[in-house]
Short mmCIF file of C-alpha atoms and ligand atoms in Angstrom, two decimals:
data_model
loop_
_atom_site.label_atom_id
_atom_site.label_comp_id
_atom_site.label_asym_id
_atom_site.label_seq_id
_atom_site.Cartn_x
_atom_site.Cartn_y
_atom_site.Cartn_z
CA VAL A 1 109.22 182.32 116.18
CA ALA A 2 107.41 185.65 115.90
CA GLU A 3 103.46 184.63 116.48
CA ARG A 4 102.21 186.68 113.85
CA ALA A 5 105.34 185.54 110.51
CA LEU A 6 103.30 182.14 111.88
CA ILE A 7 99.94 183.45 111.68
CA ALA A 8 100.87 184.16 108.53
CA VAL A 9 102.27 180.91 107.64
CA PHE A 10 98.12 179.42 109.37
CA GLU A 11 96.11 181.53 107.10
CA GLU A 12 98.22 180.15 104.04
CA LEU A 13 96.77 177.33 104.79
CA LEU A 14 93.37 177.54 105.51
CA GLU A 15 90.56 177.62 103.16
CA PRO A 16 86.88 178.89 103.87
CA ARG A 17 84.51 175.76 102.95
CA GLY A 18 80.45 176.70 102.19
CA ASP A 19 79.36 180.01 101.98
CA ARG A 20 78.64 180.50 105.24
CA LEU A 21 81.94 182.52 106.10
CA VAL A 22 81.96 186.08 105.94
CA ARG A 23 85.02 187.64 107.59
CA GLY A 24 87.65 184.49 108.77
CA PRO A 25 91.45 184.72 109.59
CA GLY A 26 93.11 188.57 109.73
CA ASP A 27 90.14 190.69 111.65
CA ASP A 28 89.49 190.95 115.23
CA ALA A 29 86.86 188.40 115.14
CA SER A 30 85.43 185.96 112.62
CA VAL A 31 82.20 186.17 110.83
CA VAL A 32 80.19 183.56 110.17
CA ARG A 33 76.39 183.58 108.32
CA SER A 34 73.91 181.47 111.13
CA ARG A 35 71.74 179.10 110.81
CA PRO A 36 68.97 179.07 113.58
CA VAL A 37 70.83 176.76 116.16
CA ALA A 38 74.34 176.93 117.13
CA VAL A 39 75.49 174.17 119.12
CA THR A 40 79.43 174.99 120.42
CA SER A 41 82.06 172.37 121.96
CA ILE A 42 85.32 173.48 123.86
CA ASP A 43 87.80 170.15 123.86
CA ALA A 44 91.87 171.30 124.88
CA VAL A 45 94.37 168.44 124.15
CA ALA A 46 97.68 168.48 126.56
CA ASP A 47 101.13 167.10 125.71
CA GLY A 48 102.18 164.37 128.73
CA THR A 49 98.08 164.27 129.36
CA HIS A 50 96.29 163.21 126.35
CA PHE A 51 99.00 162.62 123.90
CA ARG A 52 103.18 162.25 124.27
CA LEU A 53 105.28 163.92 121.70
CA GLU A 54 107.75 161.35 122.12
CA THR A 55 104.68 159.02 120.40
CA HIS A 56 102.28 161.85 118.50
CA SER A 57 103.49 163.82 115.54
CA PRO A 58 102.79 167.37 115.34
CA ALA A 59 99.90 166.28 112.72
CA ASP A 60 99.10 163.55 114.55
CA VAL A 61 98.25 166.25 117.47
CA GLY A 62 96.89 168.50 115.25
CA HIS A 63 94.25 166.01 113.85
CA LYS A 64 93.77 164.61 117.34
CA ALA A 65 92.63 167.87 118.75
CA LEU A 66 90.23 168.62 115.60
CA ALA A 67 88.39 165.26 115.76
CA THR A 68 87.84 165.23 119.72
CA ALA A 69 86.55 168.44 119.42
CA LEU A 70 84.35 167.28 116.61
CA SER A 71 82.85 163.83 117.54
CA ASP A 72 81.18 165.93 120.44
CA LEU A 73 79.43 167.14 117.69
CA ALA A 74 78.92 164.26 116.28
CA ALA A 75 76.88 163.04 119.37
CA MET A 76 74.69 165.87 118.96
CA GLY A 77 74.09 164.88 115.87
CA ALA A 78 75.01 168.40 114.91
CA GLU A 79 76.29 169.59 111.26
CA ALA A 80 79.71 170.08 112.08
CA GLY A 81 80.43 174.19 110.59
CA GLU A 82 83.50 176.47 112.20
CA ALA A 83 86.46 175.79 114.19
CA HIS A 84 88.75 178.06 115.84
CA VAL A 85 92.22 176.99 117.93
CA ALA A 86 94.18 178.29 120.56
CA LEU A 87 97.67 177.43 120.62
CA ALA A 88 100.26 177.26 123.10
CA LEU A 89 103.89 176.01 121.23
CA PRO A 90 106.77 175.38 123.54
CA PRO A 91 109.88 177.85 122.78
CA GLY A 92 111.87 175.61 119.97
CA PHE A 93 108.73 173.98 118.96
CA GLY A 94 109.61 175.62 115.33
CA THR A 95 107.55 176.47 112.35
CA PRO A 96 107.68 173.79 109.89
CA ALA A 97 106.44 171.75 113.33
CA ALA A 98 104.12 173.79 113.63
CA ARG A 99 102.74 174.16 110.19
CA GLU A 100 102.59 170.46 110.35
CA LEU A 101 100.10 170.27 113.05
CA VAL A 102 98.26 172.79 111.10
CA ALA A 103 98.31 171.31 107.86
CA ALA A 104 97.11 168.29 109.48
CA MET A 105 94.03 170.33 110.75
CA GLU A 106 92.91 171.80 107.46
CA SER A 107 93.00 168.49 105.99
CA LEU A 108 90.68 166.68 108.70
CA ALA A 109 88.82 170.13 108.71
CA GLU A 110 88.66 169.44 104.52
CA ARG A 111 87.13 166.01 105.06
CA CYS A 112 84.75 167.24 107.29
CA GLY A 113 83.79 170.34 105.16
CA VAL A 114 84.94 172.97 108.30
CA THR A 115 85.90 175.88 107.98
CA ILE A 116 89.39 177.07 110.97
CA ALA A 117 87.69 180.63 110.67
CA GLY A 118 90.50 181.79 113.54
CA GLY A 119 92.25 181.86 116.58
CA ASP A 120 95.03 182.33 118.83
CA VAL A 121 98.57 181.13 118.89
CA ILE A 122 100.89 181.98 122.41
CA THR A 123 104.01 180.53 123.60
CA ALA A 124 103.90 177.94 127.14
CA GLN A 125 105.64 175.57 128.71
CA ALA A 126 104.25 172.41 127.10
CA LEU A 127 102.51 172.33 123.81
CA ALA A 128 98.39 172.43 124.33
CA VAL A 129 95.77 172.65 121.59
CA THR A 130 92.41 173.84 121.96
CA VAL A 131 89.54 173.83 119.36
CA CYS A 132 86.30 175.67 119.84
CA VAL A 133 83.68 174.14 117.17
CA THR A 134 80.54 175.29 116.19
CA GLY A 135 77.87 173.02 114.24
CA TRP A 136 74.49 173.98 113.51
CA ALA A 137 70.97 172.58 113.08
CA ASP A 138 67.25 174.22 112.04
CA ASP A 139 65.52 172.71 114.51
CA PRO A 140 66.88 171.95 118.12
CA ALA A 141 64.65 168.92 117.59
CA ALA A 142 66.97 167.52 115.61
CA LEU A 143 69.91 167.79 117.66
CA THR A 144 70.08 164.62 120.48
CA GLY A 145 71.34 164.82 124.05
CA ARG A 146 72.47 162.66 126.92
CA ASP A 147 69.27 162.59 128.82
CA GLY A 148 66.33 161.08 126.57
CA ALA A 149 67.31 157.79 127.22
CA ARG A 150 63.80 155.80 128.69
CA PRO A 151 63.19 152.73 130.19
CA GLY A 152 62.42 149.69 127.10
CA ASP A 153 65.05 150.80 124.92
CA LEU A 154 67.71 149.19 123.18
CA VAL A 155 71.39 150.55 123.77
CA GLY A 156 73.54 150.63 120.77
CA VAL A 157 77.16 151.65 119.35
CA THR A 158 78.35 152.55 116.02
CA GLY A 159 81.82 150.59 114.70
CA GLU A 160 84.51 149.08 116.54
CA LEU A 161 85.55 149.15 120.24
CA GLY A 162 89.10 148.65 122.40
CA GLY A 163 90.96 149.41 119.34
CA SER A 164 92.49 153.15 120.61
CA GLY A 165 93.26 151.80 124.00
CA ALA A 166 94.96 148.53 122.14
CA GLY A 167 96.98 151.17 119.85
CA LEU A 168 98.11 152.77 123.06
CA LEU A 169 99.08 149.83 124.59
CA LEU A 170 101.40 149.32 121.49
CA LEU A 171 102.74 152.80 121.04
CA GLU A 172 104.13 152.38 125.07
CA ASP A 173 106.08 149.07 124.11
CA GLY A 174 107.80 151.39 121.15
CA GLY A 175 108.49 153.58 124.27
CA GLY A 176 110.44 156.84 122.58
CA GLY A 177 112.19 157.90 118.98
CA GLY A 178 110.40 155.42 116.63
CA ALA A 179 107.56 154.08 118.71
CA GLY A 180 105.36 154.52 116.43
CA GLU A 181 107.35 152.10 113.66
CA ALA A 182 108.39 149.59 116.50
CA ALA A 183 104.60 149.14 117.29
CA ALA A 184 102.93 149.56 114.11
CA SER A 185 105.03 146.52 113.23
CA GLY A 186 103.15 144.30 115.91
CA ALA A 187 106.62 143.62 117.87
CA GLY A 188 106.40 141.74 120.68
CA ALA A 189 102.81 141.97 121.43
CA GLY A 190 102.18 138.83 119.15
CA THR A 191 99.49 140.66 117.03
CA ALA A 192 99.35 140.45 112.90
CA ALA A 193 101.53 143.52 111.25
CA PRO A 194 98.71 144.83 109.66
CA ALA A 195 96.20 144.82 112.31
CA ALA A 196 98.36 146.22 114.55
CA ALA A 197 99.31 149.58 112.29
CA ALA A 198 95.25 149.89 112.32
CA LEU A 199 95.49 150.08 116.13
CA VAL A 200 97.86 152.37 115.88
CA GLU A 201 96.20 154.64 113.75
CA ARG A 202 93.14 154.25 115.44
CA HIS A 203 94.75 155.59 118.36
CA ARG A 204 96.82 158.76 116.23
CA ARG A 205 93.82 158.88 113.84
CA PRO A 206 91.02 159.08 115.18
CA GLN A 207 87.41 159.45 112.88
CA PRO A 208 84.61 161.78 114.48
CA ARG A 209 81.19 159.83 113.25
CA LEU A 210 79.62 163.35 111.96
CA ALA A 211 77.69 161.74 109.09
CA ALA A 212 76.74 158.82 111.33
CA GLY A 213 75.97 161.14 114.66
CA ALA A 214 72.97 162.80 112.16
CA ALA A 215 71.63 160.15 110.88
CA LEU A 216 71.58 159.02 114.28
CA ALA A 217 69.28 161.94 115.04
CA ARG A 218 67.32 161.78 112.45
CA ALA A 219 66.40 157.74 112.80
CA GLY A 220 65.12 158.80 116.28
CA VAL A 221 67.73 157.92 119.09
CA THR A 222 66.85 159.04 122.20
CA ALA A 223 69.82 159.90 123.49
CA MET A 224 73.83 160.05 122.41
CA ILE A 225 77.45 160.69 123.88
CA ASP A 226 80.28 160.11 121.74
CA ILE A 227 83.30 157.80 123.74
CA SER A 228 86.09 159.20 124.86
CA ASP A 229 86.16 158.07 128.04
CA GLY A 230 85.24 154.63 127.87
CA LEU A 231 82.03 152.72 127.23
CA VAL A 232 81.39 152.01 130.65
CA ALA A 233 82.39 155.53 132.17
CA ASP A 234 80.50 157.53 128.69
CA ALA A 235 77.60 154.77 129.64
CA ALA A 236 77.27 155.84 132.86
CA HIS A 237 76.86 159.59 131.79
CA VAL A 238 74.29 158.52 129.98
CA ALA A 239 72.21 156.71 132.79
CA ALA A 240 73.10 159.85 135.08
CA ARG A 241 71.55 162.44 132.75
CA SER A 242 68.46 159.89 131.31
CA GLY A 243 67.85 158.87 135.20
CA CYS A 244 67.21 155.26 134.55
CA ARG A 245 69.49 152.32 134.10
CA LEU A 246 71.86 150.86 131.10
CA GLU A 247 72.57 146.96 131.11
CA ILE A 248 75.23 146.01 128.69
CA GLU A 249 76.06 142.59 127.60
CA LEU A 250 79.63 142.41 127.61
CA ALA A 251 79.82 139.19 125.04
CA HIS A 252 78.10 141.41 122.22
CA LEU A 253 80.95 144.38 122.19
CA PRO A 254 82.55 144.78 118.96
CA LEU A 255 86.08 144.67 119.79
CA ALA A 256 88.27 146.22 116.70
CA GLU A 257 90.77 142.77 115.17
CA GLY A 258 93.68 142.60 117.75
CA VAL A 259 92.73 143.92 120.52
CA ALA A 260 91.87 140.65 121.70
CA GLU A 261 96.11 139.64 121.27
CA VAL A 262 97.24 143.25 122.56
CA ALA A 263 94.79 142.49 125.88
CA ALA A 264 96.96 139.25 125.76
CA ALA A 265 100.26 140.31 125.27
CA HIS A 266 100.05 142.60 128.47
CA GLY A 267 97.96 140.63 131.02
CA ARG A 268 94.22 142.92 130.25
CA ASP A 269 91.14 141.23 129.45
CA PRO A 270 90.43 141.74 126.14
CA VAL A 271 86.62 142.48 127.20
CA GLU A 272 87.70 144.84 130.00
CA LEU A 273 89.83 147.17 127.83
CA GLY A 274 86.88 147.00 125.12
CA ALA A 275 84.88 148.45 127.94
CA THR A 276 87.33 150.61 129.71
CA ALA A 277 89.71 152.07 127.04
CA GLY A 278 88.48 155.54 126.11
CA ASP A 279 89.36 157.42 122.91
CA ASP A 280 87.34 154.91 120.41
CA TYR A 281 85.01 158.28 119.29
CA GLU A 282 82.21 155.79 118.44
CA LEU A 283 79.20 156.99 119.23
CA LEU A 284 77.03 155.01 121.98
CA PHE A 285 73.00 155.64 122.13
CA THR A 286 70.06 154.24 122.84
CA ALA A 287 66.48 153.89 120.90
CA PRO A 288 62.94 153.00 121.19
CA PRO A 289 62.84 149.05 120.24
CA ASP A 290 60.27 150.11 117.29
CA ALA A 291 63.27 152.06 115.67
CA ARG A 292 65.84 149.35 115.28
CA PRO A 293 65.37 149.23 111.09
CA ALA A 294 65.65 152.92 110.82
CA VAL A 295 68.31 153.39 113.18
CA GLU A 296 70.35 150.54 111.42
CA ALA A 297 70.20 151.53 107.95
CA ALA A 298 70.71 155.23 109.02
CA ALA A 299 74.16 154.48 110.26
CA ALA A 300 74.60 151.84 107.46
CA GLY A 301 74.52 155.00 105.01
CA ALA A 302 76.69 156.84 107.00
CA GLY A 303 79.36 154.03 106.67
CA ALA A 304 78.93 152.92 110.18
CA ARG A 305 78.00 149.49 111.33
CA VAL A 306 75.55 149.21 115.01
CA THR A 307 75.69 146.41 117.96
CA TRP A 308 73.17 146.49 120.08
CA LEU A 309 74.51 146.14 123.87
CA GLY A 310 71.50 145.95 125.87
CA ARG A 311 68.45 147.86 127.45
CA ALA A 312 68.03 150.49 128.85
CA GLU A 313 66.11 149.80 132.42
CA ARG A 314 64.35 151.51 135.13
CA GLY A 315 67.42 152.39 137.85
CA ALA A 316 70.72 154.25 138.00
CA GLY A 317 73.65 153.82 136.46
CA VAL A 318 74.72 150.60 134.87
CA VAL A 319 74.87 146.79 134.77
CA LEU A 320 77.75 145.06 133.07
CA ARG A 321 76.08 141.37 132.42
CA ASP A 322 78.95 138.52 131.27
CA ALA A 323 78.32 136.10 128.93
CA GLU A 324 77.28 133.44 131.27
CA GLY A 325 74.58 136.24 132.62
CA GLY A 326 76.28 137.10 135.73
CA THR A 327 76.53 140.63 136.65
CA LEU A 328 79.81 142.88 137.50
CA ASP A 329 79.71 145.48 139.34
CA ALA A 330 80.35 148.93 136.95
CA ARG A 331 82.84 150.41 138.96
CA GLY A 332 85.31 148.31 139.02
CA TYR A 333 85.03 148.86 135.31
CA GLU A 334 85.76 152.29 135.34
CA HIS A 335 88.95 153.77 136.83
CA GLN A 336 91.24 150.83 135.36
MG1 MG B 401 81.80 163.75 124.29
#
């Protein structure tokens, strides 16, 4: 398909939101009215690495590419603004599939108040989607990095963990073809069908926690990160950047419904799955103990539950404590 013809198809789908966009697709560059502070993140997903077209529809891929990019803005506490998208389409991908991919992206953009302001289309060996997102703030102090955790801070997380990892296990059970449907029925995993369908959805259609991220930043969290690599690995990023140690009580992990059953059916420890599986896109953060009520209220106002997992202490790295109070080596939990 001619790239110019495809771009015309995409332009018909895309709508500007808010009043920042001066020029969108159609010129050599987009033009956006700025606020004082721009927050920019770029994310790429590729077939075979971050998803497989056997288990993800073009719409799933479009959604996931934008969602993972926006999740990084959520982790900073920024207000999402614009997205610029580069699509690498394999030969034979076809206009209907490309349209479906961009329509799903536009649908998530609409729900998040984001404008897809421009992009590029090329032909390549495998499907890859690169998304550059810009968020905004009026003051750098309104944003939260990974480096602000201090000894004595509490460690918290939004929502539920392990859902995406369990959903991926279910998808892999299904193999090719109608994987989603087989997985969504919970076939072979001993998981109730609605729970299985929700886990698969969680993996295919992650939701960026933009409202919660902004609310938590305002409520005084000291460090924040979105959980893309897995709780333990992302906690290690915060610990390293903050120069302290994060202690996490594994018994407190808020596992999503059905994770225990899926883990058991696959010979995995559910807590290990919840602590290491990535792609949940929840927010992990630290906050001083006296900010606890404000943090809980802020998250609740944004529709997110908070679970307190442990504390920041002097030292380095991540320490995991089991229900008996023993410590586990976090390194063994990181690369499974
Ligand atoms: Mg991130």
